[in-house]
mmCIF file of C-alpha atoms in Angstrom:
data_model
loop_
_atom_site.group_PDB
_atom_site.id
_atom_site.type_symbol
_atom_site.label_atom_id
_atom_site.label_comp_id
_atom_site.label_asym_id
_atom_site.label_seq_id
_atom_site.Cartn_x
_atom_site.Cartn_y
_atom_site.Cartn_z
ATOM 1 C CA MET A 1 144.521 86.156 154.279
ATOM 2 C CA THR A 2 142.626 82.932 153.613
ATOM 3 C CA GLN A 3 139.054 83.161 154.842
ATOM 4 C CA LYS A 4 138.119 80.370 157.281
ATOM 5 C CA ASN A 5 135.523 81.163 159.924
ATOM 6 C CA ALA A 6 133.278 79.219 162.268
ATOM 7 C CA TYR A 7 130.213 80.862 160.686
ATOM 8 C CA HIS A 8 130.889 78.942 157.474
ATOM 9 C CA TRP A 9 130.398 75.701 159.404
ATOM 10 C CA LEU A 10 127.385 77.150 161.213
ATOM 11 C CA ILE A 11 125.797 77.486 157.775
ATOM 12 C CA VAL A 12 126.623 73.819 157.144
ATOM 13 C CA GLY A 13 125.019 72.896 160.476
ATOM 14 C CA SER A 14 121.926 74.925 159.602
ATOM 15 C CA CYS A 15 121.612 73.117 156.270
ATOM 16 C CA PHE A 16 121.975 69.830 158.172
ATOM 17 C CA LEU A 17 118.989 70.740 160.373
ATOM 18 C CA LEU A 18 116.888 72.004 157.475
ATOM 19 C CA MET A 19 117.516 68.830 155.474
ATOM 20 C CA ALA A 20 116.574 66.801 158.565
ATOM 21 C CA VAL A 21 113.123 68.382 158.935
ATOM 22 C CA SER A 22 112.382 68.668 155.196
ATOM 23 C CA ILE A 23 113.676 65.645 153.265
ATOM 24 C CA GLY A 24 114.089 63.697 156.514
ATOM 25 C CA ILE A 25 110.328 63.947 157.064
ATOM 26 C CA LEU A 26 108.984 64.249 153.504
ATOM 27 C CA VAL A 27 110.956 61.349 151.999
ATOM 28 C CA ASN A 28 112.419 59.135 154.715
ATOM 29 C CA CYS A 29 109.432 59.049 157.074
ATOM 30 C CA PHE A 30 106.995 58.039 154.356
ATOM 31 C CA ASN A 31 108.204 54.437 154.162
ATOM 32 C CA PRO A 32 107.081 53.397 157.703
ATOM 33 C CA LEU A 33 103.792 55.292 157.286
ATOM 34 C CA VAL A 34 102.741 53.385 154.149
ATOM 35 C CA PRO A 35 101.441 50.230 155.911
ATOM 36 C CA ALA A 36 99.370 52.311 158.363
ATOM 37 C CA LEU A 37 97.933 54.455 155.573
ATOM 38 C CA ARG A 38 97.083 51.373 153.521
ATOM 39 C CA ALA A 39 95.398 49.738 156.518
ATOM 40 C CA HIS A 40 93.386 52.907 157.238
ATOM 41 C CA PHE A 41 92.223 53.729 153.713
ATOM 42 C CA GLY A 42 92.451 50.293 152.071
ATOM 43 C CA GLY A 43 90.895 50.290 148.630
ATOM 44 C CA ASP A 44 87.769 52.104 149.733
ATOM 45 C CA GLU A 45 88.718 55.448 148.249
ATOM 46 C CA GLY A 46 90.202 54.108 145.032
ATOM 47 C CA GLY A 47 93.520 55.906 145.302
ATOM 48 C CA SER A 48 97.188 55.066 145.603
ATOM 49 C CA ILE A 49 99.027 55.633 148.867
ATOM 50 C CA GLN A 50 102.249 56.162 146.913
ATOM 51 C CA LEU A 51 100.511 59.054 145.139
ATOM 52 C CA ILE A 52 100.737 61.070 148.381
ATOM 53 C CA PHE A 53 104.519 60.876 148.111
ATOM 54 C CA THR A 54 104.550 61.461 144.356
ATOM 55 C CA ILE A 55 102.435 64.617 144.543
ATOM 56 C CA ALA A 56 104.607 66.036 147.329
ATOM 57 C CA VAL A 57 107.780 65.321 145.345
ATOM 58 C CA LEU A 58 106.340 66.794 142.124
ATOM 59 C CA ALA A 59 105.350 69.942 144.014
ATOM 60 C CA ASN A 60 108.821 69.975 145.542
ATOM 61 C CA LEU A 61 110.591 69.740 142.198
ATOM 62 C CA VAL A 62 108.463 72.463 140.573
ATOM 63 C CA GLY A 63 108.907 74.583 143.674
ATOM 64 C CA GLY A 64 112.659 73.947 143.625
ATOM 65 C CA ALA A 65 112.985 75.306 140.087
ATOM 66 C CA LEU A 66 111.036 78.409 141.111
ATOM 67 C CA ALA A 67 112.994 78.730 144.366
ATOM 68 C CA GLY A 68 116.289 78.770 142.478
ATOM 69 C CA LYS A 69 115.093 81.700 140.367
ATOM 70 C CA ILE A 70 113.538 83.530 143.324
ATOM 71 C CA MET A 71 116.628 83.122 145.507
ATOM 72 C CA SER A 72 118.841 84.574 142.797
ATOM 73 C CA LYS A 73 116.878 87.818 143.206
ATOM 74 C CA VAL A 74 115.439 87.863 146.769
ATOM 75 C CA PRO A 75 117.704 87.547 149.861
ATOM 76 C CA MET A 76 117.483 84.014 151.227
ATOM 77 C CA ARG A 77 117.152 85.263 154.816
ATOM 78 C CA LYS A 78 113.843 86.900 153.816
ATOM 79 C CA ILE A 79 112.235 84.170 151.711
ATOM 80 C CA MET A 80 113.313 80.941 153.447
ATOM 81 C CA PRO A 81 111.287 81.560 156.655
ATOM 82 C CA VAL A 82 108.153 81.792 154.482
ATOM 83 C CA TYR A 83 108.893 78.388 152.962
ATOM 84 C CA ALA A 84 109.503 76.953 156.452
ATOM 85 C CA ILE A 85 106.092 78.153 157.646
ATOM 86 C CA VAL A 86 104.328 76.756 154.556
ATOM 87 C CA MET A 87 105.961 73.327 154.930
ATOM 88 C CA SER A 88 105.190 73.082 158.641
ATOM 89 C CA ALA A 89 101.573 74.097 158.058
ATOM 90 C CA GLY A 90 101.303 71.403 155.392
ATOM 91 C CA ILE A 91 102.542 68.654 157.715
ATOM 92 C CA PHE A 92 99.947 69.805 160.274
ATOM 93 C CA GLY A 93 97.423 69.578 157.437
ATOM 94 C CA TRP A 94 98.348 65.939 156.819
ATOM 95 C CA SER A 95 97.629 65.191 160.479
ATOM 96 C CA MET A 96 94.116 66.622 160.169
ATOM 97 C CA SER A 97 93.209 64.856 156.906
ATOM 98 C CA THR A 98 90.392 62.321 157.051
ATOM 99 C CA HIS A 99 90.146 61.417 153.354
ATOM 100 C CA LEU A 100 92.785 60.339 150.845
ATOM 101 C CA TRP A 101 92.033 63.261 148.525
ATOM 102 C CA GLN A 102 92.788 65.656 151.371
ATOM 103 C CA LEU A 103 96.218 64.062 151.814
ATOM 104 C CA TYR A 104 96.793 64.565 148.082
ATOM 105 C CA VAL A 105 95.890 68.267 148.247
ATOM 106 C CA VAL A 106 97.971 68.955 151.342
ATOM 107 C CA SER A 107 100.930 67.174 149.717
ATOM 108 C CA ILE A 108 101.181 70.101 147.304
ATOM 109 C CA LEU A 109 101.614 72.513 150.216
ATOM 110 C CA VAL A 110 104.226 70.315 151.917
ATOM 111 C CA GLY A 111 106.203 69.857 148.696
ATOM 112 C CA LEU A 112 106.216 73.551 147.819
ATOM 113 C CA GLY A 113 107.233 74.542 151.336
ATOM 114 C CA ALA A 114 110.019 71.961 151.550
ATOM 115 C CA SER A 115 111.412 73.101 148.191
ATOM 116 C CA GLY A 116 112.503 76.387 149.751
ATOM 117 C CA ILE A 117 114.502 74.922 152.641
ATOM 118 C CA SER A 118 115.927 71.675 151.271
ATOM 119 C CA LEU A 119 117.970 70.530 148.276
ATOM 120 C CA VAL A 120 118.058 73.667 146.097
ATOM 121 C CA PRO A 121 118.576 76.360 148.774
ATOM 122 C CA CYS A 122 121.040 74.228 150.750
ATOM 123 C CA GLY A 123 122.990 73.572 147.557
ATOM 124 C CA ILE A 124 123.036 77.323 146.873
ATOM 125 C CA LEU A 125 124.238 78.066 150.406
ATOM 126 C CA ILE A 126 127.097 75.552 150.291
ATOM 127 C CA ASN A 127 128.174 76.742 146.839
ATOM 128 C CA ASN A 128 128.124 80.399 147.960
ATOM 129 C CA TRP A 129 129.856 79.866 151.294
ATOM 130 C CA PHE A 130 132.582 77.364 150.280
ATOM 131 C CA GLN A 131 135.396 77.586 147.769
ATOM 132 C CA GLU A 132 137.464 74.840 149.402
ATOM 133 C CA LYS A 133 136.130 71.659 151.035
ATOM 134 C CA LYS A 134 132.920 71.965 149.047
ATOM 135 C CA GLY A 135 132.485 68.197 148.848
ATOM 136 C CA VAL A 136 132.953 67.680 152.584
ATOM 137 C CA ALA A 137 130.591 70.577 153.385
ATOM 138 C CA THR A 138 128.004 69.154 150.981
ATOM 139 C CA GLY A 139 128.329 65.685 152.502
ATOM 140 C CA ILE A 140 127.869 66.977 156.051
ATOM 141 C CA ALA A 141 124.971 69.296 155.176
ATOM 142 C CA PHE A 142 123.013 66.697 153.255
ATOM 143 C CA THR A 143 123.609 64.044 155.891
ATOM 144 C CA GLY A 144 120.851 65.862 157.750
ATOM 145 C CA SER A 145 118.217 64.204 155.588
ATOM 146 C CA VAL A 146 119.216 60.735 156.767
ATOM 147 C CA ALA A 147 120.250 61.626 160.318
ATOM 148 C CA GLY A 148 116.869 63.278 160.770
ATOM 149 C CA GLY A 149 115.203 60.413 158.948
ATOM 150 C CA LEU A 150 116.872 57.852 161.196
ATOM 151 C CA VAL A 151 115.538 59.558 164.315
ATOM 152 C CA PHE A 152 112.159 60.450 162.848
ATOM 153 C CA VAL A 153 111.568 56.984 161.360
ATOM 154 C CA GLN A 154 111.893 55.382 164.777
ATOM 155 C CA LEU A 155 109.747 58.096 166.351
ATOM 156 C CA THR A 156 107.163 57.728 163.585
ATOM 157 C CA GLN A 157 107.096 53.954 163.933
ATOM 158 C CA TYR A 158 106.493 54.260 167.698
ATOM 159 C CA ILE A 159 103.745 56.871 167.387
ATOM 160 C CA VAL A 160 101.985 55.048 164.538
ATOM 161 C CA SER A 161 102.013 51.787 166.504
ATOM 162 C CA ASN A 162 100.628 53.373 169.674
ATOM 163 C CA PHE A 163 98.618 56.413 168.613
ATOM 164 C CA GLY A 164 98.032 56.266 164.837
ATOM 165 C CA TRP A 165 99.399 57.921 161.715
ATOM 166 C CA GLN A 166 97.609 61.252 162.278
ATOM 167 C CA LYS A 167 99.322 61.762 165.633
ATOM 168 C CA ALA A 168 102.630 60.918 163.950
ATOM 169 C CA TYR A 169 102.181 63.703 161.416
ATOM 170 C CA LEU A 170 101.109 66.091 164.203
ATOM 171 C CA VAL A 171 104.346 65.497 166.139
ATOM 172 C CA LEU A 172 106.438 65.742 162.961
ATOM 173 C CA GLY A 173 104.767 69.071 162.135
ATOM 174 C CA ILE A 174 105.631 70.462 165.567
ATOM 175 C CA ILE A 175 109.260 69.370 165.203
ATOM 176 C CA ALA A 176 109.499 70.828 161.684
ATOM 177 C CA ALA A 177 108.185 74.221 162.806
ATOM 178 C CA ALA A 178 110.318 74.344 165.963
ATOM 179 C CA ILE A 179 113.539 73.803 163.990
ATOM 180 C CA SER A 180 113.065 75.274 160.505
ATOM 181 C CA ILE A 181 111.510 78.620 161.407
ATOM 182 C CA PRO A 182 114.143 79.808 163.952
ATOM 183 C CA VAL A 183 117.051 78.538 161.810
ATOM 184 C CA THR A 184 115.878 80.371 158.682
ATOM 185 C CA LEU A 185 115.059 83.537 160.630
ATOM 186 C CA PHE A 186 118.156 83.915 162.763
ATOM 187 C CA ILE A 187 121.069 82.008 161.198
ATOM 188 C CA ILE A 188 120.718 81.700 157.425
ATOM 189 C CA ARG A 189 122.498 84.294 155.280
ATOM 190 C CA GLY A 190 122.608 83.712 151.543
ATOM 191 C CA THR A 191 126.209 84.774 150.980
ATOM 192 C CA PRO A 192 129.286 85.311 153.172
ATOM 193 C CA GLN A 193 129.318 88.920 151.958
ATOM 194 C CA GLU A 194 126.206 89.538 154.068
ATOM 195 C CA LYS A 195 128.395 88.817 157.118
ATOM 196 C CA GLY A 196 131.415 90.725 155.823
ATOM 197 C CA MET A 197 133.202 87.510 154.880
ATOM 198 C CA LEU A 198 134.536 85.643 151.870
ATOM 199 C CA PRO A 199 133.805 82.036 150.884
ATOM 200 C CA TYR A 200 135.673 79.392 152.887
ATOM 201 C CA GLY A 201 139.182 79.076 151.452
ATOM 202 C CA ALA A 202 138.997 82.279 149.399
ATOM 203 C CA THR A 203 141.987 84.588 149.617
ATOM 204 C CA GLY A 204 141.521 88.248 150.521
ATOM 205 C CA GLU A 205 140.930 90.701 153.315
ATOM 206 C CA LYS A 206 137.492 90.633 154.888
ATOM 207 C CA THR A 207 135.730 93.961 155.290
ATOM 208 C CA SER A 208 132.167 95.047 155.819
ATOM 209 C CA ASN A 209 131.869 95.595 152.077
ATOM 210 C CA THR A 210 133.908 92.625 150.950
ATOM 211 C CA THR A 211 133.222 91.244 147.501
ATOM 212 C CA ALA A 212 134.349 88.127 145.722
ATOM 213 C CA GLU A 213 134.881 87.569 142.032
ATOM 214 C CA VAL A 214 131.930 85.659 140.627
ATOM 215 C CA THR A 215 132.701 83.129 137.915
ATOM 216 C CA GLY A 216 130.745 80.458 136.110
ATOM 217 C CA ILE A 217 128.809 79.697 132.950
ATOM 218 C CA LYS A 218 125.499 81.435 132.322
ATOM 219 C CA LEU A 219 122.282 79.450 131.920
ATOM 220 C CA GLY A 220 121.670 80.575 128.335
ATOM 221 C CA LYS A 221 125.027 79.236 127.207
ATOM 222 C CA PHE A 222 125.020 76.131 129.402
ATOM 223 C CA ILE A 223 121.653 74.872 128.194
ATOM 224 C CA LYS A 224 123.079 74.657 124.651
ATOM 225 C CA THR A 225 125.858 72.279 125.683
ATOM 226 C CA SER A 226 125.866 68.479 125.822
ATOM 227 C CA SER A 227 127.013 68.745 129.441
ATOM 228 C CA PHE A 228 123.646 70.253 130.416
ATOM 229 C CA TRP A 229 121.646 67.354 128.983
ATOM 230 C CA LEU A 230 124.032 64.700 130.299
ATOM 231 C CA LEU A 231 123.742 66.263 133.752
ATOM 232 C CA ALA A 232 119.943 66.298 133.422
ATOM 233 C CA ILE A 233 119.847 62.591 132.470
ATOM 234 C CA SER A 234 122.200 61.779 135.328
ATOM 235 C CA GLY A 235 119.987 63.608 137.830
ATOM 236 C CA PHE A 236 116.844 61.830 136.623
ATOM 237 C CA PHE A 237 118.439 58.377 136.891
ATOM 238 C CA ILE A 238 119.889 59.134 140.339
ATOM 239 C CA GLY A 239 116.429 59.976 141.653
ATOM 240 C CA PHE A 240 114.574 57.197 139.802
ATOM 241 C CA ALA A 241 116.875 54.286 140.669
ATOM 242 C CA ASN A 242 117.708 55.122 144.270
ATOM 243 C CA VAL A 243 114.302 56.257 145.495
ATOM 244 C CA GLY A 244 112.633 53.555 143.384
ATOM 245 C CA VAL A 245 114.447 51.062 145.615
ATOM 246 C CA GLN A 246 114.153 53.034 148.856
ATOM 247 C CA ASN A 247 110.395 53.560 148.868
ATOM 248 C CA ASN A 248 109.693 49.920 148.098
ATOM 249 C CA ILE A 249 112.080 48.300 150.577
ATOM 250 C CA SER A 250 109.380 47.509 153.148
ATOM 251 C CA THR A 251 106.957 46.238 150.496
ATOM 252 C CA TYR A 252 109.567 43.915 148.950
ATOM 253 C CA LEU A 253 110.975 42.542 152.194
ATOM 254 C CA THR A 254 107.529 41.793 153.631
ATOM 255 C CA ASP A 255 106.463 40.230 150.299
ATOM 256 C CA VAL A 256 109.373 37.772 150.382
ATOM 257 C CA GLY A 257 108.663 36.695 153.958
ATOM 258 C CA TYR A 258 110.237 39.100 156.436
ATOM 259 C CA THR A 259 108.218 40.705 159.223
ATOM 260 C CA SER A 260 107.457 44.419 159.118
ATOM 261 C CA THR A 261 109.834 44.867 162.071
ATOM 262 C CA ILE A 262 112.739 43.322 160.153
ATOM 263 C CA ALA A 263 111.867 45.402 157.085
ATOM 264 C CA THR A 264 111.883 48.601 159.157
ATOM 265 C CA MET A 265 115.197 47.605 160.761
ATOM 266 C CA ALA A 266 116.809 47.016 157.349
ATOM 267 C CA PHE A 267 115.524 50.410 156.191
ATOM 268 C CA SER A 268 116.835 52.068 159.376
ATOM 269 C CA ILE A 269 120.261 50.460 158.949
ATOM 270 C CA GLY A 270 120.412 52.034 155.499
ATOM 271 C CA LEU A 271 119.626 55.449 156.984
ATOM 272 C CA PHE A 272 122.240 54.991 159.709
ATOM 273 C CA VAL A 273 124.963 54.065 157.200
ATOM 274 C CA GLN A 274 124.076 57.120 155.106
ATOM 275 C CA ILE A 275 125.135 59.341 158.006
ATOM 276 C CA PHE A 276 128.715 58.245 157.319
ATOM 277 C CA GLY A 277 128.169 57.467 153.641
ATOM 278 C CA LYS A 278 127.339 61.041 152.652
ATOM 279 C CA PHE A 279 130.412 62.406 154.408
ATOM 280 C CA LEU A 280 132.532 59.676 152.790
ATOM 281 C CA LEU A 281 131.158 60.389 149.320
ATOM 282 C CA GLY A 282 131.753 64.127 149.739
ATOM 283 C CA TRP A 283 135.347 63.382 150.785
ATOM 284 C CA PHE A 284 135.783 61.108 147.754
ATOM 285 C CA TYR A 285 134.593 63.903 145.450
ATOM 286 C CA ASP A 286 137.103 66.348 146.969
ATOM 287 C CA LYS A 287 140.067 63.952 147.141
ATOM 288 C CA LYS A 288 139.491 61.277 144.485
ATOM 289 C CA GLY A 289 137.479 63.069 141.822
ATOM 290 C CA VAL A 290 134.262 62.436 139.922
ATOM 291 C CA ILE A 291 135.273 59.288 138.009
ATOM 292 C CA PHE A 292 136.415 57.379 141.103
ATOM 293 C CA SER A 293 133.342 58.471 143.049
ATOM 294 C CA GLN A 294 130.872 57.397 140.356
ATOM 295 C CA ILE A 295 132.493 53.984 139.948
ATOM 296 C CA TYR A 296 132.327 53.591 143.731
ATOM 297 C CA CYS A 297 128.579 54.433 143.684
ATOM 298 C CA LEU A 298 127.913 52.003 140.826
ATOM 299 C CA LEU A 299 129.705 49.130 142.570
ATOM 300 C CA CYS A 300 127.733 49.828 145.747
ATOM 301 C CA PHE A 301 124.458 49.766 143.785
ATOM 302 C CA ILE A 302 125.337 46.451 142.134
ATOM 303 C CA GLY A 303 126.264 45.045 145.544
ATOM 304 C CA CYS A 304 123.060 46.104 147.276
ATOM 305 C CA ILE A 305 120.840 44.778 144.473
ATOM 306 C CA THR A 306 122.681 41.452 144.545
ATOM 307 C CA LEU A 307 122.033 41.192 148.292
ATOM 308 C CA LEU A 308 118.399 42.189 147.797
ATOM 309 C CA ILE A 309 117.833 39.384 145.293
ATOM 310 C CA LEU A 310 119.707 36.863 147.451
ATOM 311 C CA SER A 311 117.763 37.749 150.610
ATOM 312 C CA ASN A 312 114.453 36.281 149.383
ATOM 313 C CA GLY A 313 113.162 35.922 152.940
ATOM 314 C CA SER A 314 115.851 33.381 153.855
ATOM 315 C CA SER A 315 118.325 35.336 155.969
ATOM 316 C CA ILE A 316 117.907 38.291 158.284
ATOM 317 C CA ALA A 317 121.678 38.888 158.059
ATOM 318 C CA ILE A 318 121.470 39.325 154.273
ATOM 319 C CA ALA A 319 118.523 41.715 154.628
ATOM 320 C CA PHE A 320 120.497 43.824 157.102
ATOM 321 C CA ALA A 321 123.622 43.664 154.898
ATOM 322 C CA PHE A 322 121.507 44.950 152.008
ATOM 323 C CA GLY A 323 120.410 47.891 154.162
ATOM 324 C CA ALA A 324 124.022 48.740 154.984
ATOM 325 C CA VAL A 325 125.273 48.640 151.387
ATOM 326 C CA PHE A 326 122.213 50.504 150.136
ATOM 327 C CA GLY A 327 123.031 53.214 152.681
ATOM 328 C CA LEU A 328 126.368 53.770 150.917
ATOM 329 C CA VAL A 329 124.896 54.162 147.438
ATOM 330 C CA ALA A 330 121.811 56.096 148.581
ATOM 331 C CA SER A 331 124.213 58.748 149.873
ATOM 332 C CA MET A 332 124.426 60.051 146.319
ATOM 333 C CA THR A 333 120.732 60.977 146.114
ATOM 334 C CA THR A 334 121.280 64.323 147.824
ATOM 335 C CA VAL A 335 125.075 64.753 147.606
ATOM 336 C CA THR A 336 125.788 64.207 143.899
ATOM 337 C CA PRO A 337 123.278 66.560 142.175
ATOM 338 C CA PRO A 338 124.233 69.791 144.024
ATOM 339 C CA TYR A 339 127.948 68.990 144.185
ATOM 340 C CA LEU A 340 128.290 67.981 140.545
ATOM 341 C CA THR A 341 126.286 70.993 139.367
ATOM 342 C CA ALA A 342 128.539 73.296 141.408
ATOM 343 C CA ARG A 343 131.700 71.672 140.024
ATOM 344 C CA ILE A 344 130.444 72.082 136.473
ATOM 345 C CA VAL A 345 128.759 75.523 136.380
ATOM 346 C CA GLY A 346 130.488 77.603 139.076
ATOM 347 C CA VAL A 347 128.804 80.279 141.184
ATOM 348 C CA ARG A 348 127.466 82.906 138.766
ATOM 349 C CA ASP A 349 124.183 81.261 137.689
ATOM 350 C CA TYR A 350 124.220 78.280 140.056
ATOM 351 C CA ALA A 351 120.931 79.088 141.800
ATOM 352 C CA THR A 352 118.942 79.200 138.573
ATOM 353 C CA ILE A 353 120.742 76.278 136.910
ATOM 354 C CA PHE A 354 120.449 73.968 139.909
ATOM 355 C CA GLY A 355 116.796 74.908 140.262
ATOM 356 C CA ILE A 356 116.249 73.647 136.716
ATOM 357 C CA MET A 357 118.378 70.562 137.280
ATOM 358 C CA SER A 358 116.285 69.755 140.334
ATOM 359 C CA LEU A 359 113.300 69.347 137.972
ATOM 360 C CA PHE A 360 114.977 66.392 136.264
ATOM 361 C CA TYR A 361 116.198 64.930 139.554
ATOM 362 C CA GLY A 362 112.802 65.416 141.189
ATOM 363 C CA LEU A 363 110.997 63.842 138.233
ATOM 364 C CA GLY A 364 113.085 60.726 138.790
ATOM 365 C CA VAL A 365 112.352 60.767 142.534
ATOM 366 C CA ALA A 366 108.625 61.158 141.887
ATOM 367 C CA SER A 367 108.289 58.551 139.141
ATOM 368 C CA GLY A 368 110.674 55.842 140.387
ATOM 369 C CA PRO A 369 108.552 54.573 143.323
ATOM 370 C CA MET A 370 105.344 54.712 141.274
ATOM 371 C CA VAL A 371 106.835 52.766 138.347
ATOM 372 C CA VAL A 372 108.304 50.101 140.646
ATOM 373 C CA GLU A 373 105.020 49.805 142.567
ATOM 374 C CA GLY A 374 103.091 49.513 139.291
ATOM 375 C CA LEU A 375 105.340 46.880 137.699
ATOM 376 C CA TYR A 376 106.201 44.435 140.460
ATOM 377 C CA THR A 377 102.806 42.689 140.435
ATOM 378 C CA SER A 378 103.019 42.007 136.704
ATOM 379 C CA ILE A 379 106.693 41.225 136.025
ATOM 380 C CA GLY A 380 108.047 40.384 139.487
ATOM 381 C CA TRP A 381 110.762 41.977 141.567
ATOM 382 C CA THR A 382 113.946 40.558 140.010
ATOM 383 C CA PRO A 383 113.496 42.108 136.516
ATOM 384 C CA ILE A 384 112.853 45.455 138.209
ATOM 385 C CA TRP A 385 116.045 45.241 140.276
ATOM 386 C CA ILE A 386 118.071 44.285 137.192
ATOM 387 C CA GLY A 387 116.542 47.188 135.232
ATOM 388 C CA LEU A 388 117.428 49.663 137.961
ATOM 389 C CA THR A 389 120.994 48.353 138.002
ATOM 390 C CA ILE A 390 121.309 48.987 134.252
ATOM 391 C CA MET A 391 119.900 52.466 134.821
ATOM 392 C CA SER A 392 122.497 53.060 137.529
ATOM 393 C CA ALA A 393 125.283 52.090 135.116
ATOM 394 C CA ILE A 394 123.969 54.562 132.531
ATOM 395 C CA MET A 395 123.839 57.193 135.265
ATOM 396 C CA ALA A 396 127.516 56.662 136.108
ATOM 397 C CA VAL A 397 128.504 57.099 132.454
ATOM 398 C CA THR A 398 126.407 60.243 131.897
ATOM 399 C CA THR A 399 127.693 61.792 135.127
ATOM 400 C CA ILE A 400 131.329 61.267 134.151
ATOM 401 C CA LEU A 401 130.733 62.562 130.611
ATOM 402 C CA ALA A 402 128.866 65.639 131.869
ATOM 403 C CA HIS A 403 131.866 66.521 134.014
ATOM 404 C CA ARG A 404 134.503 65.786 131.379
ATOM 405 C CA LYS A 405 132.753 67.882 128.721
ATOM 406 C CA SER A 406 132.478 70.924 131.010
ATOM 407 C CA THR A 407 136.129 71.966 131.244
ATOM 408 C CA GLY A 408 136.416 75.701 131.919
ATOM 409 C CA PHE A 409 132.708 76.335 132.546
ATOM 410 C CA ALA A 410 133.090 77.030 136.276
ATOM 411 C CA SER A 411 135.891 79.585 135.753
ATOM 412 C CA GLU A 412 134.248 81.679 133.014
ATOM 413 C CA LYS A 413 134.302 85.389 133.855
ATOM 414 C CA ASN A 414 132.073 86.875 131.163
#
């Protein structure tokens, strides 16, 4: 019989919630907090507000590489609740910080905690639980980061405006704990075999001791191939270009003459569109393939950058249109890395390999916003947007090549 069970989709729903309270808070809620943090700390403490985000992301990427290795050896149902507690405690720590250096230190805790319930573990779960419809499952699961972000951004904006940024982090910490801890304790199971099942779409009879043939390339062999390094470059550029734009949307739009309210609305429109964009991109990967999907992402990136340059403070409609198109391309930030890695390497060593790949992706996420923030005052915005577009084109090429050079890797049995 072909294995298709509601619990497979319950795992997807759990990943959706975990992405909402991890990346949804860590990444997407930072943008509306930046103005309040800048107003509070100013230049008095001699630090960068963006460094809070960068430290958290660096801790997240290092933690993700470690999490991939740990979760290949320790049952996910045992280790993920620990990560959930650490992340929630870190967000509470942000709310109690009174100096910029304290925010920096606590960012390490938040990043490490989030690494064990977000991109890497959710990618592992989808790859383990799904043989068919992997793209759709990935799209739905990782939509949580933007669906959560969309809700939390508005909540954060309201709390910051009325009660201050510390109260905003306090509420976000409560929400993170209330969702992530029960989900990881009571629902998450690392493999379908732990529930006496097979992966979704696998053929066989389910029993309490059911097993599934594990195929895929091993890390030691994969790291010696050109596909590994092309995939690493692709991941870095995905993170750098997309988050480099995302974390500077409010700064750019207010610089060219829009109000902070309009800037936040444009950002929120992008998050809203991503709810559908991630599902759409996952469907494209399943039905249309990697080449079509990467060309689609590149055209969306070119379109959103064109609108960004044209906006120039002159039209609210263009600013909102930018947000919508950016929402389509930004869908790839969390969908493409885990899906493409799974398509290329298979199941056998996926946890460890994707943990390593997350280092390259995370390095791009961490450095993109900082580089953009550091350059715009000296060279202006337009050269930066053009540079990121070129980077996006290179990313599309390396992604397609990584996939084309990996024929047979996912089906290797020895």
